[in-house]
PDB file of C-alpha atoms in Angstrom:
ATOM      1  CA  SER A  13     -58.289 -28.462  47.773  1.00 43.00           C
ATOM      2  CA  ARG A  14     -56.720 -29.410  51.343  1.00 38.00           C
ATOM      3  CA  SER A  15     -53.243 -28.596  49.870  1.00 39.00           C
ATOM      4  CA  THR A  16     -54.621 -24.978  48.652  1.00 40.00           C
ATOM      5  CA  LEU A  17     -56.176 -24.546  52.407  1.00 35.00           C
ATOM      6  CA  HIS A  18     -52.918 -25.413  53.978  1.00 40.00           C
ATOM      7  CA  ALA A  19     -51.419 -22.921  51.981  1.00 39.00           C
ATOM      8  CA  HIS A  20     -53.589 -20.251  52.773  1.00 41.00           C
ATOM      9  CA  ALA A  21     -53.339 -21.084  56.771  1.00 38.00           C
ATOM     10  CA  SER A  22     -49.503 -21.494  56.674  1.00 43.00           C
ATOM     11  CA  MET A  23     -49.143 -17.620  55.447  1.00 45.00           C
ATOM     12  CA  SER A  24     -47.382 -15.682  57.837  1.00 48.00           C
ATOM     13  CA  PRO A  25     -48.935 -12.342  58.953  1.00 45.00           C
ATOM     14  CA  ARG A  26     -45.734 -10.931  57.212  1.00 49.00           C
ATOM     15  CA  SER A  27     -46.527 -12.097  53.930  1.00 47.00           C
ATOM     16  CA  SER A  28     -50.196 -10.977  54.340  1.00 48.00           C
ATOM     17  CA  ALA A  29     -49.356  -7.536  54.974  1.00 47.00           C
ATOM     18  CA  THR A  30     -47.107  -7.569  52.165  1.00 46.00           C
ATOM     19  CA  ALA A  31     -49.495  -8.595  49.727  1.00 46.00           C
ATOM     20  CA  THR A  32     -51.982  -6.323  50.938  1.00 46.00           C
ATOM     21  CA  VAL A  33     -49.638  -3.200  50.254  1.00 42.00           C
ATOM     22  CA  GLY A  34     -48.918  -4.778  46.835  1.00 46.00           C
ATOM     23  CA  LEU A  35     -52.460  -4.430  45.939  1.00 44.00           C
ATOM     24  CA  VAL A  36     -52.945  -0.951  47.260  1.00 38.00           C
ATOM     25  CA  LEU A  37     -49.766   0.368  44.746  1.00 41.00           C
ATOM     26  CA  LEU A  38     -51.444  -1.697  42.199  1.00 40.00           C
ATOM     27  CA  ALA A  39     -54.288  -0.138  42.620  1.00 42.00           C
ATOM     28  CA  LEU A  40     -52.719   3.412  42.533  1.00 39.00           C
ATOM     29  CA  VAL A  41     -50.402   2.823  39.426  1.00 37.00           C
ATOM     30  CA  ALA A  42     -54.105   1.825  37.584  1.00 40.00           C
ATOM     31  CA  THR A  43     -55.489   5.082  38.753  1.00 37.00           C
ATOM     32  CA  ALA A  44     -52.743   7.303  37.868  1.00 36.00           C
ATOM     33  CA  THR A  45     -52.829   5.179  34.170  1.00 35.00           C
ATOM     34  CA  ALA A  46     -56.651   6.103  34.024  1.00 33.00           C
ATOM     35  CA  ALA A  47     -55.877   9.693  34.450  1.00 31.00           C
ATOM     36  CA  ARG A  48     -53.101   9.753  31.890  1.00 28.00           C
ATOM     37  CA  THR A  49     -55.604   7.942  29.278  1.00 28.00           C
ATOM     38  CA  LEU A  50     -57.910  10.584  29.715  1.00 27.00           C
ATOM     39  CA  HIS A  51     -55.620  13.571  28.984  1.00 31.00           C
ATOM     40  CA  SER A  52     -52.931  12.262  26.792  1.00 34.00           C
ATOM     41  CA  ASP A  53     -52.831  13.281  23.054  1.00 42.00           C
ATOM     42  CA  ALA A  54     -50.545  10.257  22.825  1.00 43.00           C
ATOM     43  CA  VAL A  55     -53.808   8.282  23.445  1.00 42.00           C
ATOM     44  CA  ASP A  56     -56.276  10.261  21.896  1.00 59.00           C
ATOM     45  CA  PRO A  57     -54.219  12.251  19.124  1.00 60.00           C
ATOM     46  CA  ALA A  58     -57.762  13.508  17.821  1.00 62.00           C
ATOM     47  CA  ARG A  59     -59.092  15.467  20.683  1.00 74.00           C
ATOM     48  CA  ASN A  60     -58.781  18.656  18.821  1.00 84.00           C
ATOM     49  CA  SER A  61     -60.515  17.469  15.796  1.00 92.00           C
ATOM     50  CA  VAL A  62     -63.091  19.730  14.405  1.00 96.00           C
ATOM     51  CA  ASN A  63     -66.318  18.221  12.443  1.00 96.00           C
ATOM     52  CA  LEU A  64     -66.888  20.212   9.388  1.00 98.00           C
ATOM     53  CA  GLY A  65     -69.929  18.538   8.562  1.00 98.00           C
ATOM     54  CA  THR A  66     -70.980  19.149   4.932  1.00 98.00           C
ATOM     55  CA  ALA A  67     -68.780  22.390   4.759  1.00 98.00           C
ATOM     56  CA  GLY A  68     -65.893  19.912   4.520  1.00 97.00           C
ATOM     57  CA  GLU A  69     -66.996  19.167   0.893  1.00 97.00           C
ATOM     58  CA  PHE A  70     -65.719  22.323  -0.132  1.00 98.00           C
ATOM     59  CA  ALA A  71     -61.968  23.742  -0.943  1.00 98.00           C
ATOM     60  CA  ILE A  72     -63.489  27.448  -0.626  1.00 99.00           C
ATOM     61  CA  LEU A  73     -66.908  28.651   0.874  1.00 99.00           C
ATOM     62  CA  ALA A  74     -68.148  31.820   1.829  1.00 98.00           C
ATOM     63  CA  LYS A  75     -71.081  33.770   2.443  1.00 98.00           C
ATOM     64  CA  SER A  76     -70.472  37.230   0.609  1.00 98.00           C
ATOM     65  CA  GLY A  77     -68.474  36.191  -2.613  1.00 98.00           C
ATOM     66  CA  VAL A  78     -65.369  34.442  -3.954  1.00 98.00           C
ATOM     67  CA  SER A  79     -63.612  36.253  -6.450  1.00 98.00           C
ATOM     68  CA  THR A  80     -60.337  35.489  -8.696  1.00 98.00           C
ATOM     69  CA  VAL A  81     -57.944  37.257 -10.841  1.00 97.00           C
ATOM     70  CA  PRO A  82     -57.243  34.812 -13.339  1.00 97.00           C
ATOM     71  CA  ASP A  83     -55.466  32.622 -13.677  1.00 97.00           C
ATOM     72  CA  SER A  84     -55.878  30.647 -10.163  1.00 98.00           C
ATOM     73  CA  VAL A  85     -56.107  26.993  -9.792  1.00 98.00           C
ATOM     74  CA  ILE A  86     -58.420  25.382  -7.356  1.00 98.00           C
ATOM     75  CA  THR A  87     -58.939  21.802  -6.581  1.00 98.00           C
ATOM     76  CA  GLY A  88     -62.164  21.293  -4.828  1.00 98.00           C
ATOM     77  CA  ASP A  89     -65.360  22.812  -4.869  1.00 98.00           C
ATOM     78  CA  VAL A  90     -66.492  26.248  -4.618  1.00 99.00           C
ATOM     79  CA  GLY A  91     -69.561  27.641  -3.049  1.00 98.00           C
ATOM     80  CA  VAL A  92     -71.388  30.733  -2.111  1.00 98.00           C
ATOM     81  CA  SER A  93     -74.307  31.058  -0.148  1.00 98.00           C
ATOM     82  CA  PRO A  94     -76.843  33.151   0.837  1.00 98.00           C
ATOM     83  CA  ILE A  95     -75.568  34.999  -2.094  1.00 98.00           C
ATOM     84  CA  GLY A  96     -76.071  33.994  -5.375  1.00 98.00           C
ATOM     85  CA  GLN A  97     -73.924  33.360  -8.648  1.00 98.00           C
ATOM     86  CA  PRO A  98     -73.074  36.678  -9.758  1.00 98.00           C
ATOM     87  CA  ALA A  99     -70.808  36.800  -6.541  1.00 98.00           C
ATOM     88  CA  LEU A 100     -68.443  34.254  -8.016  1.00 98.00           C
ATOM     89  CA  THR A 101     -66.509  36.428 -10.330  1.00 98.00           C
ATOM     90  CA  GLY A 102     -63.397  35.781 -12.660  1.00 98.00           C
ATOM     91  CA  PHE A 103     -64.177  32.685 -13.106  1.00 98.00           C
ATOM     92  CA  SER A 104     -66.219  32.924 -16.577  1.00 98.00           C
ATOM     93  CA  LEU A 105     -68.738  30.264 -15.303  1.00 98.00           C
ATOM     94  CA  ILE A 106     -70.221  27.773 -17.575  1.00 98.00           C
ATOM     95  CA  ALA A 107     -73.568  26.305 -16.542  1.00 97.00           C
ATOM     96  CA  THR A 108     -74.135  22.741 -16.214  1.00 98.00           C
ATOM     97  CA  SER A 109     -77.195  21.251 -18.337  1.00 98.00           C
ATOM     98  CA  ASP A 110     -79.233  21.062 -14.967  1.00 98.00           C
ATOM     99  CA  GLY A 111     -78.268  24.322 -13.960  1.00 98.00           C
ATOM    100  CA  THR A 112     -77.297  22.880 -10.362  1.00 98.00           C
ATOM    101  CA  SER A 113     -73.802  24.126 -10.579  1.00 98.00           C
ATOM    102  CA  ALA A 114     -71.237  25.744 -13.069  1.00 98.00           C
ATOM    103  CA  THR A 115     -67.874  24.872 -13.937  1.00 98.00           C
ATOM    104  CA  SER A 116     -64.675  26.884 -14.634  1.00 98.00           C
ATOM    105  CA  ALA A 117     -61.213  26.127 -16.352  1.00 98.00           C
ATOM    106  CA  GLN A 118     -59.770  27.322 -12.964  1.00 98.00           C
ATOM    107  CA  VAL A 119     -61.680  25.156 -10.614  1.00 98.00           C
ATOM    108  CA  THR A 120     -61.180  21.089 -10.927  1.00 98.00           C
ATOM    109  CA  GLY A 121     -64.686  20.780  -9.065  1.00 98.00           C
ATOM    110  CA  GLN A 122     -67.739  22.368  -9.479  1.00 98.00           C
ATOM    111  CA  LEU A 123     -68.948  26.007  -8.590  1.00 99.00           C
ATOM    112  CA  TYR A 124     -72.230  26.239  -6.530  1.00 99.00           C
ATOM    113  CA  ALA A 125     -74.195  29.461  -5.409  1.00 98.00           C
ATOM    114  CA  ALA A 126     -77.747  29.664  -3.536  1.00 98.00           C
ATOM    115  CA  ASN A 127     -79.814  30.654  -6.678  1.00 98.00           C
ATOM    116  CA  ASP A 128     -78.755  27.526  -8.772  1.00 98.00           C
ATOM    117  CA  ASN A 129     -81.538  25.257  -9.358  1.00 98.00           C
ATOM    118  CA  VAL A 130     -82.720  22.580  -6.651  1.00 98.00           C
ATOM    119  CA  PRO A 131     -81.369  20.773  -4.992  1.00 98.00           C
ATOM    120  CA  THR A 132     -78.502  22.927  -4.707  1.00 98.00           C
ATOM    121  CA  PRO A 133     -80.074  25.911  -2.576  1.00 98.00           C
ATOM    122  CA  VAL A 134     -80.763  23.291   0.301  1.00 98.00           C
ATOM    123  CA  LYS A 135     -77.044  22.099  -0.013  1.00 98.00           C
ATOM    124  CA  MET A 136     -75.599  25.187   0.304  1.00 98.00           C
ATOM    125  CA  THR A 137     -77.824  26.034   3.343  1.00 98.00           C
ATOM    126  CA  ALA A 138     -76.515  23.320   5.063  1.00 98.00           C
ATOM    127  CA  ALA A 139     -72.685  24.164   4.180  1.00 98.00           C
ATOM    128  CA  ILE A 140     -72.947  27.485   6.001  1.00 98.00           C
ATOM    129  CA  SER A 141     -74.464  26.312   8.500  1.00 98.00           C
ATOM    130  CA  ASP A 142     -72.392  23.226   9.300  1.00 98.00           C
ATOM    131  CA  MET A 143     -69.233  26.174   8.892  1.00 98.00           C
ATOM    132  CA  GLU A 144     -70.731  28.169  11.357  1.00 98.00           C
ATOM    133  CA  LEU A 145     -71.449  25.606  13.831  1.00 98.00           C
ATOM    134  CA  ALA A 146     -67.742  24.402  12.954  1.00 98.00           C
ATOM    135  CA  TYR A 147     -66.296  27.861  13.878  1.00 98.00           C
ATOM    136  CA  THR A 148     -68.629  27.932  17.043  1.00 98.00           C
ATOM    137  CA  ASP A 149     -67.114  24.613  18.004  1.00 98.00           C
ATOM    138  CA  ALA A 150     -63.626  25.131  17.299  1.00 98.00           C
ATOM    139  CA  ALA A 151     -63.625  28.790  18.764  1.00 98.00           C
ATOM    140  CA  GLY A 152     -65.144  27.724  21.948  1.00 97.00           C
ATOM    141  CA  ARG A 153     -62.797  24.956  22.994  1.00 97.00           C
ATOM    142  CA  LYS A 154     -61.796  24.963  26.346  1.00 96.00           C
ATOM    143  CA  ASP A 155     -58.062  24.618  28.554  1.00 96.00           C
ATOM    144  CA  PRO A 156     -55.657  25.294  25.794  1.00 97.00           C
ATOM    145  CA  ASP A 157     -52.521  23.993  25.909  1.00 97.00           C
ATOM    146  CA  TYR A 158     -50.594  27.297  24.789  1.00 98.00           C
ATOM    147  CA  VAL A 159     -51.734  30.718  25.605  1.00 98.00           C
ATOM    148  CA  ASP A 160     -50.394  33.873  23.708  1.00 98.00           C
ATOM    149  CA  TYR A 161     -47.721  31.364  22.409  1.00 98.00           C
ATOM    150  CA  ASN A 162     -44.496  33.654  21.653  1.00 98.00           C
ATOM    151  CA  MET A 163     -47.130  36.734  21.725  1.00 98.00           C
ATOM    152  CA  GLY A 164     -48.402  35.547  18.181  1.00 98.00           C
ATOM    153  CA  ALA A 165     -45.138  35.893  16.432  1.00 98.00           C
ATOM    154  CA  LEU A 166     -45.270  32.464  15.149  1.00 98.00           C
ATOM    155  CA  GLY A 167     -42.319  33.079  12.281  1.00 98.00           C
ATOM    156  CA  GLY A 168     -39.509  30.961  12.788  1.00 98.00           C
ATOM    157  CA  GLN A 169     -41.158  28.426  15.407  1.00 98.00           C
ATOM    158  CA  THR A 170     -41.810  25.048  15.253  1.00 98.00           C
ATOM    159  CA  LEU A 171     -45.203  24.230  16.633  1.00 98.00           C
ATOM    160  CA  THR A 172     -46.401  20.947  18.464  1.00 98.00           C
ATOM    161  CA  PRO A 173     -49.842  19.588  18.303  1.00 98.00           C
ATOM    162  CA  GLY A 174     -52.626  20.930  20.703  1.00 97.00           C
ATOM    163  CA  LEU A 175     -54.842  23.833  21.464  1.00 98.00           C
ATOM    164  CA  TYR A 176     -53.378  27.125  21.281  1.00 98.00           C
ATOM    165  CA  LYS A 177     -55.147  30.277  22.204  1.00 98.00           C
ATOM    166  CA  PHE A 178     -54.462  33.974  21.406  1.00 98.00           C
ATOM    167  CA  GLY A 179     -56.131  37.050  22.609  1.00 98.00           C
ATOM    168  CA  THR A 180     -54.644  39.226  19.987  1.00 96.00           C
ATOM    169  CA  GLY A 181     -53.585  38.446  16.150  1.00 98.00           C
ATOM    170  CA  VAL A 182     -51.129  35.936  14.688  1.00 98.00           C
ATOM    171  CA  GLU A 183     -48.182  36.889  12.690  1.00 98.00           C
ATOM    172  CA  PHE A 184     -45.930  34.987  10.087  1.00 98.00           C
ATOM    173  CA  THR A 185     -43.096  37.112   9.422  1.00 98.00           C
ATOM    174  CA  ASP A 186     -40.717  34.131   8.696  1.00 98.00           C
ATOM    175  CA  ASP A 187     -41.377  30.107   7.933  1.00 98.00           C
ATOM    176  CA  CYS A 188     -43.277  28.313  10.378  1.00 98.00           C
ATOM    177  CA  THR A 189     -43.180  24.234  11.142  1.00 98.00           C
ATOM    178  CA  LEU A 190     -45.749  22.364  12.109  1.00 98.00           C
ATOM    179  CA  THR A 191     -44.164  18.891  13.382  1.00 98.00           C
ATOM    180  CA  GLY A 192     -46.607  15.874  14.593  1.00 98.00           C
ATOM    181  CA  ASN A 193     -47.706  12.292  13.277  1.00 96.00           C
ATOM    182  CA  PRO A 194     -50.623  11.871  10.727  1.00 96.00           C
ATOM    183  CA  LEU A 195     -53.204  11.573  13.399  1.00 95.00           C
ATOM    184  CA  ASP A 196     -52.060  14.743  15.214  1.00 97.00           C
ATOM    185  CA  THR A 197     -54.397  17.636  15.442  1.00 97.00           C
ATOM    186  CA  TRP A 198     -53.824  21.363  16.304  1.00 98.00           C
ATOM    187  CA  ILE A 199     -56.442  24.104  16.849  1.00 98.00           C
ATOM    188  CA  PHE A 200     -55.381  27.771  16.815  1.00 98.00           C
ATOM    189  CA  GLN A 201     -58.121  30.179  18.295  1.00 98.00           C
ATOM    190  CA  ILE A 202     -57.076  33.576  16.951  1.00 98.00           C
ATOM    191  CA  ALA A 203     -58.866  36.605  18.266  1.00 98.00           C
ATOM    192  CA  GLY A 204     -57.584  38.896  15.888  1.00 98.00           C
ATOM    193  CA  THR A 205     -56.212  38.710  12.237  1.00 98.00           C
ATOM    194  CA  MET A 206     -54.128  36.391  10.599  1.00 99.00           C
ATOM    195  CA  ASN A 207     -51.174  37.224   8.426  1.00 98.00           C
ATOM    196  CA  ILE A 208     -48.390  35.473   7.119  1.00 98.00           C
ATOM    197  CA  ASP A 209     -45.841  37.679   5.091  1.00 98.00           C
ATOM    198  CA  ALA A 210     -44.761  37.539   1.110  1.00 98.00           C
ATOM    199  CA  GLY A 211     -42.534  34.381   0.324  1.00 98.00           C
ATOM    200  CA  LYS A 212     -42.942  32.745   3.650  1.00 98.00           C
ATOM    201  CA  LYS A 213     -44.647  29.458   4.219  1.00 98.00           C
ATOM    202  CA  ILE A 214     -46.053  26.918   6.531  1.00 98.00           C
ATOM    203  CA  THR A 215     -44.090  23.762   6.614  1.00 98.00           C
ATOM    204  CA  LEU A 216     -45.709  20.428   7.834  1.00 98.00           C
ATOM    205  CA  ALA A 217     -43.059  17.547   9.066  1.00 98.00           C
ATOM    206  CA  GLY A 218     -43.142  14.352  10.776  1.00 98.00           C
ATOM    207  CA  GLY A 219     -46.020  13.290   8.809  1.00 97.00           C
ATOM    208  CA  ALA A 220     -48.429  15.950  10.119  1.00 97.00           C
ATOM    209  CA  GLN A 221     -51.471  16.452   7.682  1.00 97.00           C
ATOM    210  CA  ALA A 222     -53.337  19.711   6.647  1.00 98.00           C
ATOM    211  CA  ARG A 223     -56.668  18.546   7.473  1.00 97.00           C
ATOM    212  CA  ASN A 224     -56.038  18.112  11.114  1.00 97.00           C
ATOM    213  CA  ILE A 225     -54.930  21.714  11.713  1.00 98.00           C
ATOM    214  CA  VAL A 226     -57.639  24.284  12.305  1.00 98.00           C
ATOM    215  CA  TRP A 227     -57.104  28.138  12.260  1.00 98.00           C
ATOM    216  CA  VAL A 228     -59.911  29.656  13.873  1.00 98.00           C
ATOM    217  CA  VAL A 229     -59.875  33.381  13.200  1.00 98.00           C
ATOM    218  CA  ALA A 230     -62.092  36.114  14.334  1.00 98.00           C
ATOM    219  CA  ASP A 231     -60.946  38.965  12.159  1.00 98.00           C
ATOM    220  CA  ALA A 232     -59.631  39.030   8.595  1.00 98.00           C
ATOM    221  CA  THR A 233     -57.050  36.673   7.100  1.00 98.00           C
ATOM    222  CA  THR A 234     -54.020  37.579   4.303  1.00 98.00           C
ATOM    223  CA  PHE A 235     -51.750  35.517   2.626  1.00 99.00           C
ATOM    224  CA  GLY A 236     -48.912  37.370   1.624  1.00 98.00           C
ATOM    225  CA  ALA A 237     -47.458  37.427  -2.503  1.00 98.00           C
ATOM    226  CA  GLY A 238     -45.846  33.796  -2.699  1.00 98.00           C
ATOM    227  CA  SER A 239     -46.843  32.632   0.439  1.00 98.00           C
ATOM    228  CA  HIS A 240     -47.750  29.122   1.343  1.00 98.00           C
ATOM    229  CA  PHE A 241     -50.138  27.970   3.910  1.00 98.00           C
ATOM    230  CA  GLU A 242     -51.427  24.303   5.515  1.00 98.00           C
ATOM    231  CA  GLY A 243     -54.565  23.710   7.354  1.00 98.00           C
ATOM    232  CA  ILE A 244     -58.471  24.976   7.430  1.00 98.00           C
ATOM    233  CA  VAL A 245     -59.213  28.381   7.733  1.00 98.00           C
ATOM    234  CA  LEU A 246     -62.277  29.149   9.667  1.00 98.00           C
ATOM    235  CA  GLY A 247     -62.597  32.785   9.205  1.00 98.00           C
ATOM    236  CA  ALA A 248     -65.482  35.088  10.848  1.00 98.00           C
ATOM    237  CA  THR A 249     -64.524  37.606   8.391  1.00 98.00           C
ATOM    238  CA  SER A 250     -62.442  37.914   5.235  1.00 98.00           C
ATOM    239  CA  ALA A 251     -59.716  35.687   3.417  1.00 98.00           C
ATOM    240  CA  ALA A 252     -57.256  37.518   1.120  1.00 98.00           C
ATOM    241  CA  PHE A 253     -55.013  35.969  -0.851  1.00 98.00           C
ATOM    242  CA  VAL A 254     -52.358  38.079  -2.918  1.00 98.00           C
ATOM    243  CA  THR A 255     -50.498  37.132  -6.239  1.00 98.00           C
ATOM    244  CA  GLY A 256     -48.853  33.680  -6.189  1.00 98.00           C
ATOM    245  CA  SER A 257     -49.891  32.452  -2.797  1.00 98.00           C
ATOM    246  CA  SER A 258     -51.202  28.991  -2.123  1.00 98.00           C
ATOM    247  CA  ILE A 259     -52.768  26.804   0.417  1.00 98.00           C
ATOM    248  CA  ASN A 260     -53.189  23.349   1.212  1.00 98.00           C
ATOM    249  CA  GLY A 261     -56.410  23.255   3.026  1.00 98.00           C
ATOM    250  CA  ARG A 262     -59.912  24.729   2.920  1.00 98.00           C
ATOM    251  CA  VAL A 263     -60.947  28.223   3.094  1.00 98.00           C
ATOM    252  CA  LEU A 264     -64.008  28.565   5.056  1.00 98.00           C
ATOM    253  CA  ALA A 265     -65.286  32.531   5.491  1.00 98.00           C
ATOM    254  CA  GLN A 266     -68.312  34.300   6.528  1.00 98.00           C
ATOM    255  CA  THR A 267     -67.470  36.879   4.310  1.00 98.00           C
ATOM    256  CA  ALA A 268     -65.642  37.244   1.396  1.00 98.00           C
ATOM    257  CA  VAL A 269     -62.474  35.425  -0.284  1.00 98.00           C
ATOM    258  CA  THR A 270     -60.347  37.173  -2.686  1.00 98.00           C
ATOM    259  CA  LEU A 271     -57.638  35.235  -4.828  1.00 98.00           C
ATOM    260  CA  GLN A 272     -55.283  36.878  -7.240  1.00 98.00           C
ATOM    261  CA  SER A 273     -53.530  33.763  -9.251  1.00 98.00           C
ATOM    262  CA  THR A 274     -53.900  31.652  -6.106  1.00 98.00           C
ATOM    263  CA  THR A 275     -53.523  28.052  -5.970  1.00 98.00           C
ATOM    264  CA  VAL A 276     -55.886  26.046  -3.605  1.00 98.00           C
ATOM    265  CA  THR A 277     -55.818  22.434  -3.194  1.00 98.00           C
ATOM    266  CA  GLU A 278     -58.215  20.576  -0.811  1.00 98.00           C
ATOM    267  CA  PRO A 279     -56.877  17.967   1.468  1.00 94.00           C
ATOM    268  CA  THR A 280     -57.905  14.593   1.592  1.00 79.00           C
ATOM    269  CA  ASP A 281     -60.676  13.152   4.091  1.00 61.00           C
ATOM    270  CA  ALA A 282     -59.794  12.806   7.732  1.00 46.00           C
ATOM    271  CA  ILE A 283     -60.448  13.298  11.228  1.00 47.00           C
ATOM    272  CA  SER A 284     -60.894  17.197  11.176  1.00 44.00           C
ATOM    273  CA  THR A 285     -62.563  17.620   8.024  1.00 41.00           C
ATOM    274  CA  LYS A 286     -65.741  15.444   7.953  1.00 40.00           C
TER     275      LYS A 286
END
């Protein structure tokens, strides 16, 4: 309209310059905000999530065997492959009528092995493959938030979400707390062993969930007598649980898992387990 044209025509050079500066400032703010969006855990709390595939259907999964010194208490399925059912020891197995799995008084769930009847062999091959892929994925994540945090001595520490990388082993000589909200994620890349001492425990605070915590361990893991652990253990070798130890999470090991009156409770489904 004529009034609109008049308004534009009457704008002073000073007003025009001010408007231009304002637009530039807005563009800079937008660019900075976009950069924060790409890298902020607050915007993308699942950036350290790990897809376990079908391996996430198991509380315990191993390639060379799972043994128990009764009585252990396991909530969730147990599986071994490529080794067969004889590698599930101490469970007093009872085969199902179709021969595709077995049950045990120590397990709330099923026990599967590579030599069970079809379709179990295919199921187990896929689960082991997914476990190995998840390990490679998690171990290969780049740009850690923390490198060799406290030299791997995590007892007495409070750990916030992020990607942690350790060039050696990790030891818990005291209790440790992981604090974050229900969507926050953790990955711990550990080049050596991981050990938690007898009677020590991992505690979750602020709504943090075991299902969103992944421990990627290149060497053996040991859980001391009466200790308690939280999270998904992706181990390149063995996992040994000493008498009375417990874990809220999953134990996915590329060699053997040994239990001594151990409690293993799988977490509910979430970002890092499926």
